[in-house]
Amino acid sequence: MASIVGWAHSTFGKLESEQLEDLIPRIAKEAVKDAGIEFTDVDAIYVGNFGGFEKQSFPAAFALDADPGLRFKPATRVENACATGSAAVHQALNEINAKKSRFVLVVGAEKMTVASGADIGDALLNASYRKTEADTPGGFAGVFARIQDLYQQRYGDQTEATARIAAKNHHNGVENPYAQLRKDFGFDFCNTISEKNPIVVGSIRRTDCSLVSDGAAAIILTDDETAAQMPKAVHFRGVGHAQDYLPMAKRDIVAFEGCTAAWERAHAQAGTSLADLSFVETHDCFTIAELIEYEAMGLTPRGQGARAIKEGWTQKDGKLPVNPSGGLKSKGHPIGATGVSMHIMASLQLLGQAGGMQVKDPELAGIFNMGGAAVANYVSILERLR
């Protein structure tokens, strides 16, 4: 396998002073510097970018602007909906494991706020099956409102549980210096429909939704032999990727079966189980997603995900902390950057460098990054190399 040996992370939010062509090279430059290597040492570049929010596409070449030493290096854009960042990371792992490259730079970046609200909603619907789902009221939020409604028809009302998830993640995000929204709203606010927390669509409230964001994150990966000689190294012990059908009508949409399959593959490769993990960073694009992911990863039986949050299992001091970074709810969700950011958040924890986000004595980290409605499912299991 391979290890992460350097990284860089912008703040997430509305970054008015930087465009995509500014964000990508800045974060690339910072990551290379953090790893302590030369730009000429980089053998390949993968840029995760969902796109569709601005007219400029073809962003892979922007990484070369970080330094003339990157000119003529192979650079490839990767896209797999909201799991784009992890897709780029896994491509880099494949590159290293195939012994094609020694050092690989991965950049995830998105500039969403340049588009109007309507255009953002339309672009996000590209992560759904437009032929049958494009007219869903409320756009992509409506897709997850439909999932929540179907879940509640089967298992009962979950709005208190999803409010607890929102409150947990906002509480955690206060300590994340990169987060877009560093405010502890509390359970009562998240659980109450109000002028400041209105219904967005269906039974989904504003506090149930992740944030529209700009941002970038980058990591440097290398083989374990090389990483063992470097100042810091976080090792990939196992990974899993499971792609499911795109149309929701072709599957049990409240089961997140692709999520389960990805976790099973990663654990099989790592020789681990869920009980071995110290914490998880999971894809809370909407709070109902985190709730169902508790079940899909095996934390609770189907239909009992609410128990994990109500009994405090997933709090930062619980038996399996989930999203100690604040998750997408607090950090924001610049699509292409999200998966890369999750790997950095996990690395900081494992090296004891997470500051106020730090969980106690972590040994193994689990990451789940999801594209679309449980269509593209990526899991990484990380540990310190030494």
JSON list of C-alpha atoms in Angstrom, two decimals, residues 68-275:
[
{"chain": "A", "resi": 68, "resn": "PRO", "atom": "CA", "xyz": [7.59, 25.22, -13.12]},
{"chain": "A", "resi": 69, "resn": "GLY", "atom": "CA", "xyz": [8.92, 21.90, -11.83]},
{"chain": "A", "resi": 70, "resn": "LEU", "atom": "CA", "xyz": [5.46, 20.39, -12.40]},
{"chain": "A", "resi": 71, "resn": "ARG", "atom": "CA", "xyz": [5.33, 21.28, -16.09]},
{"chain": "A", "resi": 72, "resn": "PHE", "atom": "CA", "xyz": [4.87, 18.20, -18.28]},
{"chain": "A", "resi": 73, "resn": "LYS", "atom": "CA", "xyz": [3.98, 15.98, -15.32]},
{"chain": "A", "resi": 74, "resn": "PRO", "atom": "CA", "xyz": [1.00, 13.69, -16.01]},
{"chain": "A", "resi": 75, "resn": "ALA", "atom": "CA", "xyz": [-2.08, 15.38, -14.56]},
{"chain": "A", "resi": 76, "resn": "THR", "atom": "CA", "xyz": [-5.58, 13.91, -14.69]},
{"chain": "A", "resi": 77, "resn": "ARG", "atom": "CA", "xyz": [-8.96, 15.15, -13.55]},
{"chain": "A", "resi": 78, "resn": "VAL", "atom": "CA", "xyz": [-11.06, 12.63, -11.60]},
{"chain": "A", "resi": 79, "resn": "GLU", "atom": "CA", "xyz": [-14.81, 12.86, -11.00]},
{"chain": "A", "resi": 80, "resn": "ASN", "atom": "CA", "xyz": [-17.26, 10.58, -9.19]},
{"chain": "A", "resi": 81, "resn": "ALA", "atom": "CA", "xyz": [-19.93, 12.95, -7.88]},
{"chain": "A", "resi": 82, "resn": "CYS", "atom": "CA", "xyz": [-19.61, 13.85, -4.19]},
{"chain": "A", "resi": 83, "resn": "ALA", "atom": "CA", "xyz": [-16.97, 11.12, -3.74]},
{"chain": "A", "resi": 84, "resn": "THR", "atom": "CA", "xyz": [-14.71, 12.83, -6.28]},
{"chain": "A", "resi": 85, "resn": "GLY", "atom": "CA", "xyz": [-11.98, 13.59, -3.72]},
{"chain": "A", "resi": 86, "resn": "SER", "atom": "CA", "xyz": [-11.71, 9.99, -2.54]},
{"chain": "A", "resi": 87, "resn": "ALA", "atom": "CA", "xyz": [-11.85, 8.77, -6.12]},
{"chain": "A", "resi": 88, "resn": "ALA", "atom": "CA", "xyz": [-8.75, 10.88, -6.84]},
{"chain": "A", "resi": 89, "resn": "VAL", "atom": "CA", "xyz": [-7.03, 9.53, -3.71]},
{"chain": "A", "resi": 90, "resn": "HIS", "atom": "CA", "xyz": [-7.74, 5.93, -4.71]},
{"chain": "A", "resi": 91, "resn": "GLN", "atom": "CA", "xyz": [-6.44, 6.58, -8.23]},
{"chain": "A", "resi": 92, "resn": "ALA", "atom": "CA", "xyz": [-3.20, 7.83, -6.69]},
{"chain": "A", "resi": 93, "resn": "LEU", "atom": "CA", "xyz": [-3.00, 4.67, -4.56]},
{"chain": "A", "resi": 94, "resn": "ASN", "atom": "CA", "xyz": [-3.38, 2.55, -7.69]},
{"chain": "A", "resi": 95, "resn": "GLU", "atom": "CA", "xyz": [-0.58, 4.53, -9.34]},
{"chain": "A", "resi": 96, "resn": "ILE", "atom": "CA", "xyz": [1.79, 3.89, -6.45]},
{"chain": "A", "resi": 97, "resn": "ASN", "atom": "CA", "xyz": [0.83, 0.25, -5.93]},
{"chain": "A", "resi": 98, "resn": "ALA", "atom": "CA", "xyz": [1.43, -0.38, -9.63]},
{"chain": "A", "resi": 99, "resn": "LYS", "atom": "CA", "xyz": [4.93, 1.07, -9.08]},
{"chain": "A", "resi": 100, "resn": "LYS", "atom": "CA", "xyz": [4.37, 3.65, -11.81]},
{"chain": "A", "resi": 101, "resn": "SER", "atom": "CA", "xyz": [5.11, 6.55, -9.47]},
{"chain": "A", "resi": 102, "resn": "ARG", "atom": "CA", "xyz": [6.98, 7.24, -6.26]},
{"chain": "A", "resi": 103, "resn": "PHE", "atom": "CA", "xyz": [5.34, 10.53, -5.25]},
{"chain": "A", "resi": 104, "resn": "VAL", "atom": "CA", "xyz": [1.80, 11.46, -6.30]},
{"chain": "A", "resi": 105, "resn": "LEU", "atom": "CA", "xyz": [0.06, 14.77, -5.64]},
{"chain": "A", "resi": 106, "resn": "VAL", "atom": "CA", "xyz": [-3.71, 14.70, -5.12]},
{"chain": "A", "resi": 107, "resn": "VAL", "atom": "CA", "xyz": [-5.69, 17.94, -5.11]},
{"chain": "A", "resi": 108, "resn": "GLY", "atom": "CA", "xyz": [-9.43, 18.20, -4.49]},
{"chain": "A", "resi": 109, "resn": "ALA", "atom": "CA", "xyz": [-11.01, 21.56, -5.23]},
{"chain": "A", "resi": 110, "resn": "GLU", "atom": "CA", "xyz": [-14.36, 23.17, -5.94]},
{"chain": "A", "resi": 111, "resn": "LYS", "atom": "CA", "xyz": [-15.61, 26.69, -6.51]},
{"chain": "A", "resi": 112, "resn": "MET", "atom": "CA", "xyz": [-19.36, 26.49, -5.99]},
{"chain": "A", "resi": 113, "resn": "THR", "atom": "CA", "xyz": [-20.38, 29.99, -4.93]},
{"chain": "A", "resi": 114, "resn": "VAL", "atom": "CA", "xyz": [-19.76, 31.54, -8.34]},
{"chain": "A", "resi": 115, "resn": "ALA", "atom": "CA", "xyz": [-23.06, 30.01, -9.47]},
{"chain": "A", "resi": 116, "resn": "SER", "atom": "CA", "xyz": [-26.57, 31.14, -8.56]},
{"chain": "A", "resi": 117, "resn": "GLY", "atom": "CA", "xyz": [-28.62, 29.05, -6.16]},
{"chain": "A", "resi": 118, "resn": "ALA", "atom": "CA", "xyz": [-30.69, 27.66, -9.01]},
{"chain": "A", "resi": 119, "resn": "ASP", "atom": "CA", "xyz": [-27.60, 26.77, -11.04]},
{"chain": "A", "resi": 120, "resn": "ILE", "atom": "CA", "xyz": [-25.96, 25.10, -8.02]},
{"chain": "A", "resi": 121, "resn": "GLY", "atom": "CA", "xyz": [-29.07, 22.99, -7.53]},
{"chain": "A", "resi": 122, "resn": "ASP", "atom": "CA", "xyz": [-29.13, 22.02, -11.17]},
{"chain": "A", "resi": 123, "resn": "ALA", "atom": "CA", "xyz": [-25.44, 21.09, -11.21]},
{"chain": "A", "resi": 124, "resn": "LEU", "atom": "CA", "xyz": [-25.87, 18.90, -8.12]},
{"chain": "A", "resi": 125, "resn": "LEU", "atom": "CA", "xyz": [-28.65, 17.00, -9.86]},
{"chain": "A", "resi": 126, "resn": "ASN", "atom": "CA", "xyz": [-25.96, 15.62, -12.15]},
{"chain": "A", "resi": 127, "resn": "ALA", "atom": "CA", "xyz": [-25.27, 13.27, -9.22]},
{"chain": "A", "resi": 128, "resn": "SER", "atom": "CA", "xyz": [-28.75, 11.78, -9.67]},
{"chain": "A", "resi": 129, "resn": "TYR", "atom": "CA", "xyz": [-30.49, 9.95, -12.53]},
{"chain": "A", "resi": 130, "resn": "ARG", "atom": "CA", "xyz": [-31.95, 12.89, -14.41]},
{"chain": "A", "resi": 131, "resn": "LYS", "atom": "CA", "xyz": [-34.32, 10.84, -16.54]},
{"chain": "A", "resi": 132, "resn": "THR", "atom": "CA", "xyz": [-36.49, 9.98, -13.53]},
{"chain": "A", "resi": 133, "resn": "GLU", "atom": "CA", "xyz": [-35.16, 12.14, -10.67]},
{"chain": "A", "resi": 134, "resn": "ALA", "atom": "CA", "xyz": [-34.47, 15.57, -12.17]},
{"chain": "A", "resi": 135, "resn": "ASP", "atom": "CA", "xyz": [-37.97, 16.83, -11.37]},
{"chain": "A", "resi": 136, "resn": "THR", "atom": "CA", "xyz": [-37.67, 15.94, -7.67]},
{"chain": "A", "resi": 137, "resn": "PRO", "atom": "CA", "xyz": [-38.98, 18.95, -5.71]},
{"chain": "A", "resi": 138, "resn": "GLY", "atom": "CA", "xyz": [-36.12, 20.69, -3.92]},
{"chain": "A", "resi": 139, "resn": "GLY", "atom": "CA", "xyz": [-33.38, 19.35, -6.20]},
{"chain": "A", "resi": 140, "resn": "PHE", "atom": "CA", "xyz": [-30.73, 17.20, -4.54]},
{"chain": "A", "resi": 141, "resn": "ALA", "atom": "CA", "xyz": [-32.04, 18.09, -1.08]},
{"chain": "A", "resi": 142, "resn": "GLY", "atom": "CA", "xyz": [-35.33, 16.71, -2.34]},
{"chain": "A", "resi": 143, "resn": "VAL", "atom": "CA", "xyz": [-33.62, 13.44, -3.27]},
{"chain": "A", "resi": 144, "resn": "PHE", "atom": "CA", "xyz": [-32.56, 12.99, 0.36]},
{"chain": "A", "resi": 145, "resn": "ALA", "atom": "CA", "xyz": [-35.93, 14.21, 1.60]},
{"chain": "A", "resi": 146, "resn": "ARG", "atom": "CA", "xyz": [-37.43, 11.35, -0.38]},
{"chain": "A", "resi": 147, "resn": "ILE", "atom": "CA", "xyz": [-34.94, 8.95, 1.19]},
{"chain": "A", "resi": 148, "resn": "GLN", "atom": "CA", "xyz": [-35.83, 10.29, 4.65]},
{"chain": "A", "resi": 149, "resn": "ASP", "atom": "CA", "xyz": [-39.55, 9.95, 3.99]},
{"chain": "A", "resi": 150, "resn": "LEU", "atom": "CA", "xyz": [-39.13, 6.34, 2.83]},
{"chain": "A", "resi": 151, "resn": "TYR", "atom": "CA", "xyz": [-36.95, 5.55, 5.84]},
{"chain": "A", "resi": 152, "resn": "GLN", "atom": "CA", "xyz": [-39.52, 7.05, 8.20]},
{"chain": "A", "resi": 153, "resn": "GLN", "atom": "CA", "xyz": [-42.36, 5.15, 6.56]},
{"chain": "A", "resi": 154, "resn": "ARG", "atom": "CA", "xyz": [-40.45, 1.95, 7.36]},
{"chain": "A", "resi": 155, "resn": "TYR", "atom": "CA", "xyz": [-38.93, 2.76, 10.76]},
{"chain": "A", "resi": 156, "resn": "GLY", "atom": "CA", "xyz": [-40.81, 5.74, 12.20]},
{"chain": "A", "resi": 157, "resn": "ASP", "atom": "CA", "xyz": [-40.08, 9.42, 12.72]},
{"chain": "A", "resi": 158, "resn": "GLN", "atom": "CA", "xyz": [-36.36, 10.25, 12.84]},
{"chain": "A", "resi": 159, "resn": "THR", "atom": "CA", "xyz": [-36.36, 14.04, 13.04]},
{"chain": "A", "resi": 160, "resn": "GLU", "atom": "CA", "xyz": [-35.20, 14.10, 16.67]},
{"chain": "A", "resi": 161, "resn": "ALA", "atom": "CA", "xyz": [-32.32, 11.77, 15.82]},
{"chain": "A", "resi": 162, "resn": "THR", "atom": "CA", "xyz": [-31.26, 13.80, 12.80]},
{"chain": "A", "resi": 163, "resn": "ALA", "atom": "CA", "xyz": [-31.39, 16.98, 14.91]},
{"chain": "A", "resi": 164, "resn": "ARG", "atom": "CA", "xyz": [-29.05, 15.31, 17.40]},
{"chain": "A", "resi": 165, "resn": "ILE", "atom": "CA", "xyz": [-26.66, 14.48, 14.55]},
{"chain": "A", "resi": 166, "resn": "ALA", "atom": "CA", "xyz": [-26.74, 18.08, 13.35]},
{"chain": "A", "resi": 167, "resn": "ALA", "atom": "CA", "xyz": [-26.12, 19.37, 16.88]},
{"chain": "A", "resi": 168, "resn": "LYS", "atom": "CA", "xyz": [-23.22, 16.93, 17.40]},
{"chain": "A", "resi": 169, "resn": "ASN", "atom": "CA", "xyz": [-21.49, 17.91, 14.20]},
{"chain": "A", "resi": 170, "resn": "HIS", "atom": "CA", "xyz": [-21.92, 21.63, 14.73]},
{"chain": "A", "resi": 171, "resn": "HIS", "atom": "CA", "xyz": [-20.58, 21.24, 18.28]},
{"chain": "A", "resi": 172, "resn": "ASN", "atom": "CA", "xyz": [-17.52, 19.38, 16.96]},
{"chain": "A", "resi": 173, "resn": "GLY", "atom": "CA", "xyz": [-16.97, 21.86, 14.14]},
{"chain": "A", "resi": 174, "resn": "VAL", "atom": "CA", "xyz": [-16.39, 24.75, 16.55]},
{"chain": "A", "resi": 175, "resn": "GLU", "atom": "CA", "xyz": [-12.88, 23.32, 17.07]},
{"chain": "A", "resi": 176, "resn": "ASN", "atom": "CA", "xyz": [-12.12, 22.90, 13.35]},
{"chain": "A", "resi": 177, "resn": "PRO", "atom": "CA", "xyz": [-10.08, 25.86, 12.06]},
{"chain": "A", "resi": 178, "resn": "TYR", "atom": "CA", "xyz": [-10.95, 24.97, 8.44]},
{"chain": "A", "resi": 179, "resn": "ALA", "atom": "CA", "xyz": [-14.72, 24.77, 8.96]},
{"chain": "A", "resi": 180, "resn": "GLN", "atom": "CA", "xyz": [-17.13, 27.11, 7.22]},
{"chain": "A", "resi": 181, "resn": "LEU", "atom": "CA", "xyz": [-19.58, 27.28, 10.13]},
{"chain": "A", "resi": 182, "resn": "ARG", "atom": "CA", "xyz": [-17.96, 27.19, 13.58]},
{"chain": "A", "resi": 183, "resn": "LYS", "atom": "CA", "xyz": [-21.07, 27.64, 15.70]},
{"chain": "A", "resi": 184, "resn": "ASP", "atom": "CA", "xyz": [-22.62, 25.35, 18.31]},
{"chain": "A", "resi": 185, "resn": "PHE", "atom": "CA", "xyz": [-26.36, 25.59, 17.63]},
{"chain": "A", "resi": 186, "resn": "GLY", "atom": "CA", "xyz": [-27.46, 23.06, 20.24]},
{"chain": "A", "resi": 187, "resn": "PHE", "atom": "CA", "xyz": [-30.09, 20.34, 19.96]},
{"chain": "A", "resi": 188, "resn": "ASP", "atom": "CA", "xyz": [-33.13, 22.53, 20.65]},
{"chain": "A", "resi": 189, "resn": "PHE", "atom": "CA", "xyz": [-32.36, 24.88, 17.77]},
{"chain": "A", "resi": 190, "resn": "CYS", "atom": "CA", "xyz": [-31.67, 22.01, 15.36]},
{"chain": "A", "resi": 191, "resn": "ASN", "atom": "CA", "xyz": [-34.85, 20.21, 16.44]},
{"chain": "A", "resi": 192, "resn": "THR", "atom": "CA", "xyz": [-37.14, 23.24, 16.13]},
{"chain": "A", "resi": 193, "resn": "ILE", "atom": "CA", "xyz": [-38.58, 24.60, 12.90]},
{"chain": "A", "resi": 194, "resn": "SER", "atom": "CA", "xyz": [-38.14, 28.36, 12.94]},
{"chain": "A", "resi": 195, "resn": "GLU", "atom": "CA", "xyz": [-37.46, 31.36, 10.75]},
{"chain": "A", "resi": 196, "resn": "LYS", "atom": "CA", "xyz": [-33.73, 30.65, 11.06]},
{"chain": "A", "resi": 197, "resn": "ASN", "atom": "CA", "xyz": [-34.17, 26.89, 10.72]},
{"chain": "A", "resi": 198, "resn": "PRO", "atom": "CA", "xyz": [-36.98, 26.44, 8.19]},
{"chain": "A", "resi": 199, "resn": "ILE", "atom": "CA", "xyz": [-38.08, 23.35, 6.35]},
{"chain": "A", "resi": 200, "resn": "VAL", "atom": "CA", "xyz": [-36.10, 23.10, 3.09]},
{"chain": "A", "resi": 201, "resn": "VAL", "atom": "CA", "xyz": [-38.11, 20.27, 1.53]},
{"chain": "A", "resi": 202, "resn": "GLY", "atom": "CA", "xyz": [-40.13, 17.37, 2.92]},
{"chain": "A", "resi": 203, "resn": "SER", "atom": "CA", "xyz": [-39.09, 16.89, 6.54]},
{"chain": "A", "resi": 204, "resn": "ILE", "atom": "CA", "xyz": [-35.53, 18.16, 6.01]},
{"chain": "A", "resi": 205, "resn": "ARG", "atom": "CA", "xyz": [-34.66, 21.35, 7.87]},
{"chain": "A", "resi": 206, "resn": "ARG", "atom": "CA", "xyz": [-31.88, 23.78, 7.07]},
{"chain": "A", "resi": 207, "resn": "THR", "atom": "CA", "xyz": [-29.74, 22.31, 9.86]},
{"chain": "A", "resi": 208, "resn": "ASP", "atom": "CA", "xyz": [-30.07, 18.89, 8.21]},
{"chain": "A", "resi": 209, "resn": "CYS", "atom": "CA", "xyz": [-28.21, 20.10, 5.09]},
{"chain": "A", "resi": 210, "resn": "SER", "atom": "CA", "xyz": [-24.50, 20.49, 4.44]},
{"chain": "A", "resi": 211, "resn": "LEU", "atom": "CA", "xyz": [-23.24, 23.83, 3.20]},
{"chain": "A", "resi": 212, "resn": "VAL", "atom": "CA", "xyz": [-22.49, 25.14, -0.28]},
{"chain": "A", "resi": 213, "resn": "SER", "atom": "CA", "xyz": [-18.78, 25.87, -0.19]},
{"chain": "A", "resi": 214, "resn": "ASP", "atom": "CA", "xyz": [-15.58, 26.80, -1.96]},
{"chain": "A", "resi": 215, "resn": "GLY", "atom": "CA", "xyz": [-12.37, 25.12, -0.89]},
{"chain": "A", "resi": 216, "resn": "ALA", "atom": "CA", "xyz": [-9.40, 22.93, -1.67]},
{"chain": "A", "resi": 217, "resn": "ALA", "atom": "CA", "xyz": [-7.32, 20.23, 0.01]},
{"chain": "A", "resi": 218, "resn": "ALA", "atom": "CA", "xyz": [-4.25, 18.33, -1.14]},
{"chain": "A", "resi": 219, "resn": "ILE", "atom": "CA", "xyz": [-2.16, 15.36, -0.04]},
{"chain": "A", "resi": 220, "resn": "ILE", "atom": "CA", "xyz": [1.14, 13.80, -1.09]},
{"chain": "A", "resi": 221, "resn": "LEU", "atom": "CA", "xyz": [1.29, 10.00, -1.25]},
{"chain": "A", "resi": 222, "resn": "THR", "atom": "CA", "xyz": [4.28, 7.71, -1.58]},
{"chain": "A", "resi": 223, "resn": "ASP", "atom": "CA", "xyz": [5.19, 4.06, -1.11]},
{"chain": "A", "resi": 224, "resn": "ASP", "atom": "CA", "xyz": [5.60, 2.81, 2.45]},
{"chain": "A", "resi": 225, "resn": "GLU", "atom": "CA", "xyz": [9.34, 2.20, 2.12]},
{"chain": "A", "resi": 226, "resn": "THR", "atom": "CA", "xyz": [9.91, 5.82, 1.18]},
{"chain": "A", "resi": 227, "resn": "ALA", "atom": "CA", "xyz": [7.38, 7.06, 3.74]},
{"chain": "A", "resi": 228, "resn": "ALA", "atom": "CA", "xyz": [9.22, 5.26, 6.54]},
{"chain": "A", "resi": 229, "resn": "GLN", "atom": "CA", "xyz": [12.12, 7.70, 6.07]},
{"chain": "A", "resi": 230, "resn": "MET", "atom": "CA", "xyz": [9.94, 10.83, 6.17]},
{"chain": "A", "resi": 231, "resn": "PRO", "atom": "CA", "xyz": [8.97, 13.01, 9.15]},
{"chain": "A", "resi": 232, "resn": "LYS", "atom": "CA", "xyz": [5.32, 11.94, 9.17]},
{"chain": "A", "resi": 233, "resn": "ALA", "atom": "CA", "xyz": [3.49, 9.08, 7.52]},
{"chain": "A", "resi": 234, "resn": "VAL", "atom": "CA", "xyz": [-0.11, 7.86, 7.67]},
{"chain": "A", "resi": 235, "resn": "HIS", "atom": "CA", "xyz": [-0.55, 4.42, 6.14]},
{"chain": "A", "resi": 236, "resn": "PHE", "atom": "CA", "xyz": [-3.48, 3.06, 4.11]},
{"chain": "A", "resi": 237, "resn": "ARG", "atom": "CA", "xyz": [-4.19, -0.26, 5.77]},
{"chain": "A", "resi": 238, "resn": "GLY", "atom": "CA", "xyz": [-7.20, -1.02, 3.60]},
{"chain": "A", "resi": 239, "resn": "VAL", "atom": "CA", "xyz": [-9.50, 0.55, 1.02]},
{"chain": "A", "resi": 240, "resn": "GLY", "atom": "CA", "xyz": [-12.79, -0.33, -0.61]},
{"chain": "A", "resi": 241, "resn": "HIS", "atom": "CA", "xyz": [-14.79, 1.06, -3.51]},
{"chain": "A", "resi": 242, "resn": "ALA", "atom": "CA", "xyz": [-18.26, -0.15, -4.45]},
{"chain": "A", "resi": 243, "resn": "GLN", "atom": "CA", "xyz": [-20.28, 1.46, -7.24]},
{"chain": "A", "resi": 244, "resn": "ASP", "atom": "CA", "xyz": [-24.04, 0.93, -7.20]},
{"chain": "A", "resi": 245, "resn": "TYR", "atom": "CA", "xyz": [-26.81, 1.57, -9.72]},
{"chain": "A", "resi": 246, "resn": "LEU", "atom": "CA", "xyz": [-27.55, 5.23, -10.39]},
{"chain": "A", "resi": 247, "resn": "PRO", "atom": "CA", "xyz": [-31.39, 5.17, -10.46]},
{"chain": "A", "resi": 248, "resn": "MET", "atom": "CA", "xyz": [-32.81, 4.98, -6.95]},
{"chain": "A", "resi": 249, "resn": "ALA", "atom": "CA", "xyz": [-35.68, 2.88, -8.27]},
{"chain": "A", "resi": 250, "resn": "LYS", "atom": "CA", "xyz": [-33.28, 0.00, -9.00]},
{"chain": "A", "resi": 251, "resn": "ARG", "atom": "CA", "xyz": [-32.32, -0.55, -5.34]},
{"chain": "A", "resi": 252, "resn": "ASP", "atom": "CA", "xyz": [-33.47, -0.35, -1.73]},
{"chain": "A", "resi": 253, "resn": "ILE", "atom": "CA", "xyz": [-32.55, 3.28, -1.34]},
{"chain": "A", "resi": 254, "resn": "VAL", "atom": "CA", "xyz": [-32.76, 3.35, 2.46]},
{"chain": "A", "resi": 255, "resn": "ALA", "atom": "CA", "xyz": [-30.28, 0.46, 2.87]},
{"chain": "A", "resi": 256, "resn": "PHE", "atom": "CA", "xyz": [-27.11, 2.08, 1.39]},
{"chain": "A", "resi": 257, "resn": "GLU", "atom": "CA", "xyz": [-25.95, -1.35, 0.25]},
{"chain": "A", "resi": 258, "resn": "GLY", "atom": "CA", "xyz": [-22.97, 0.08, -1.65]},
{"chain": "A", "resi": 259, "resn": "CYS", "atom": "CA", "xyz": [-21.76, 1.68, 1.58]},
{"chain": "A", "resi": 260, "resn": "THR", "atom": "CA", "xyz": [-21.90, -1.71, 3.29]},
{"chain": "A", "resi": 261, "resn": "ALA", "atom": "CA", "xyz": [-20.03, -3.37, 0.42]},
{"chain": "A", "resi": 262, "resn": "ALA", "atom": "CA", "xyz": [-17.26, -0.74, 0.48]},
{"chain": "A", "resi": 263, "resn": "TRP", "atom": "CA", "xyz": [-16.81, -1.14, 4.23]},
{"chain": "A", "resi": 264, "resn": "GLU", "atom": "CA", "xyz": [-16.67, -4.93, 3.89]},
{"chain": "A", "resi": 265, "resn": "ARG", "atom": "CA", "xyz": [-13.99, -4.71, 1.20]},
{"chain": "A", "resi": 266, "resn": "ALA", "atom": "CA", "xyz": [-11.87, -2.27, 3.17]},
{"chain": "A", "resi": 267, "resn": "HIS", "atom": "CA", "xyz": [-12.08, -4.35, 6.35]},
{"chain": "A", "resi": 268, "resn": "ALA", "atom": "CA", "xyz": [-11.23, -7.52, 4.42]},
{"chain": "A", "resi": 269, "resn": "GLN", "atom": "CA", "xyz": [-8.10, -5.89, 3.00]},
{"chain": "A", "resi": 270, "resn": "ALA", "atom": "CA", "xyz": [-7.12, -4.31, 6.32]},
{"chain": "A", "resi": 271, "resn": "GLY", "atom": "CA", "xyz": [-7.86, -7.38, 8.45]},
{"chain": "A", "resi": 272, "resn": "THR", "atom": "CA", "xyz": [-10.07, -5.26, 10.71]},
{"chain": "A", "resi": 273, "resn": "SER", "atom": "CA", "xyz": [-13.65, -4.92, 11.90]},
{"chain": "A", "resi": 274, "resn": "LEU", "atom": "CA", "xyz": [-15.70, -1.90, 12.90]},
{"chain": "A", "resi": 275, "resn": "ALA", "atom": "CA", "xyz": [-14.86, -2.58, 16.55]}
]
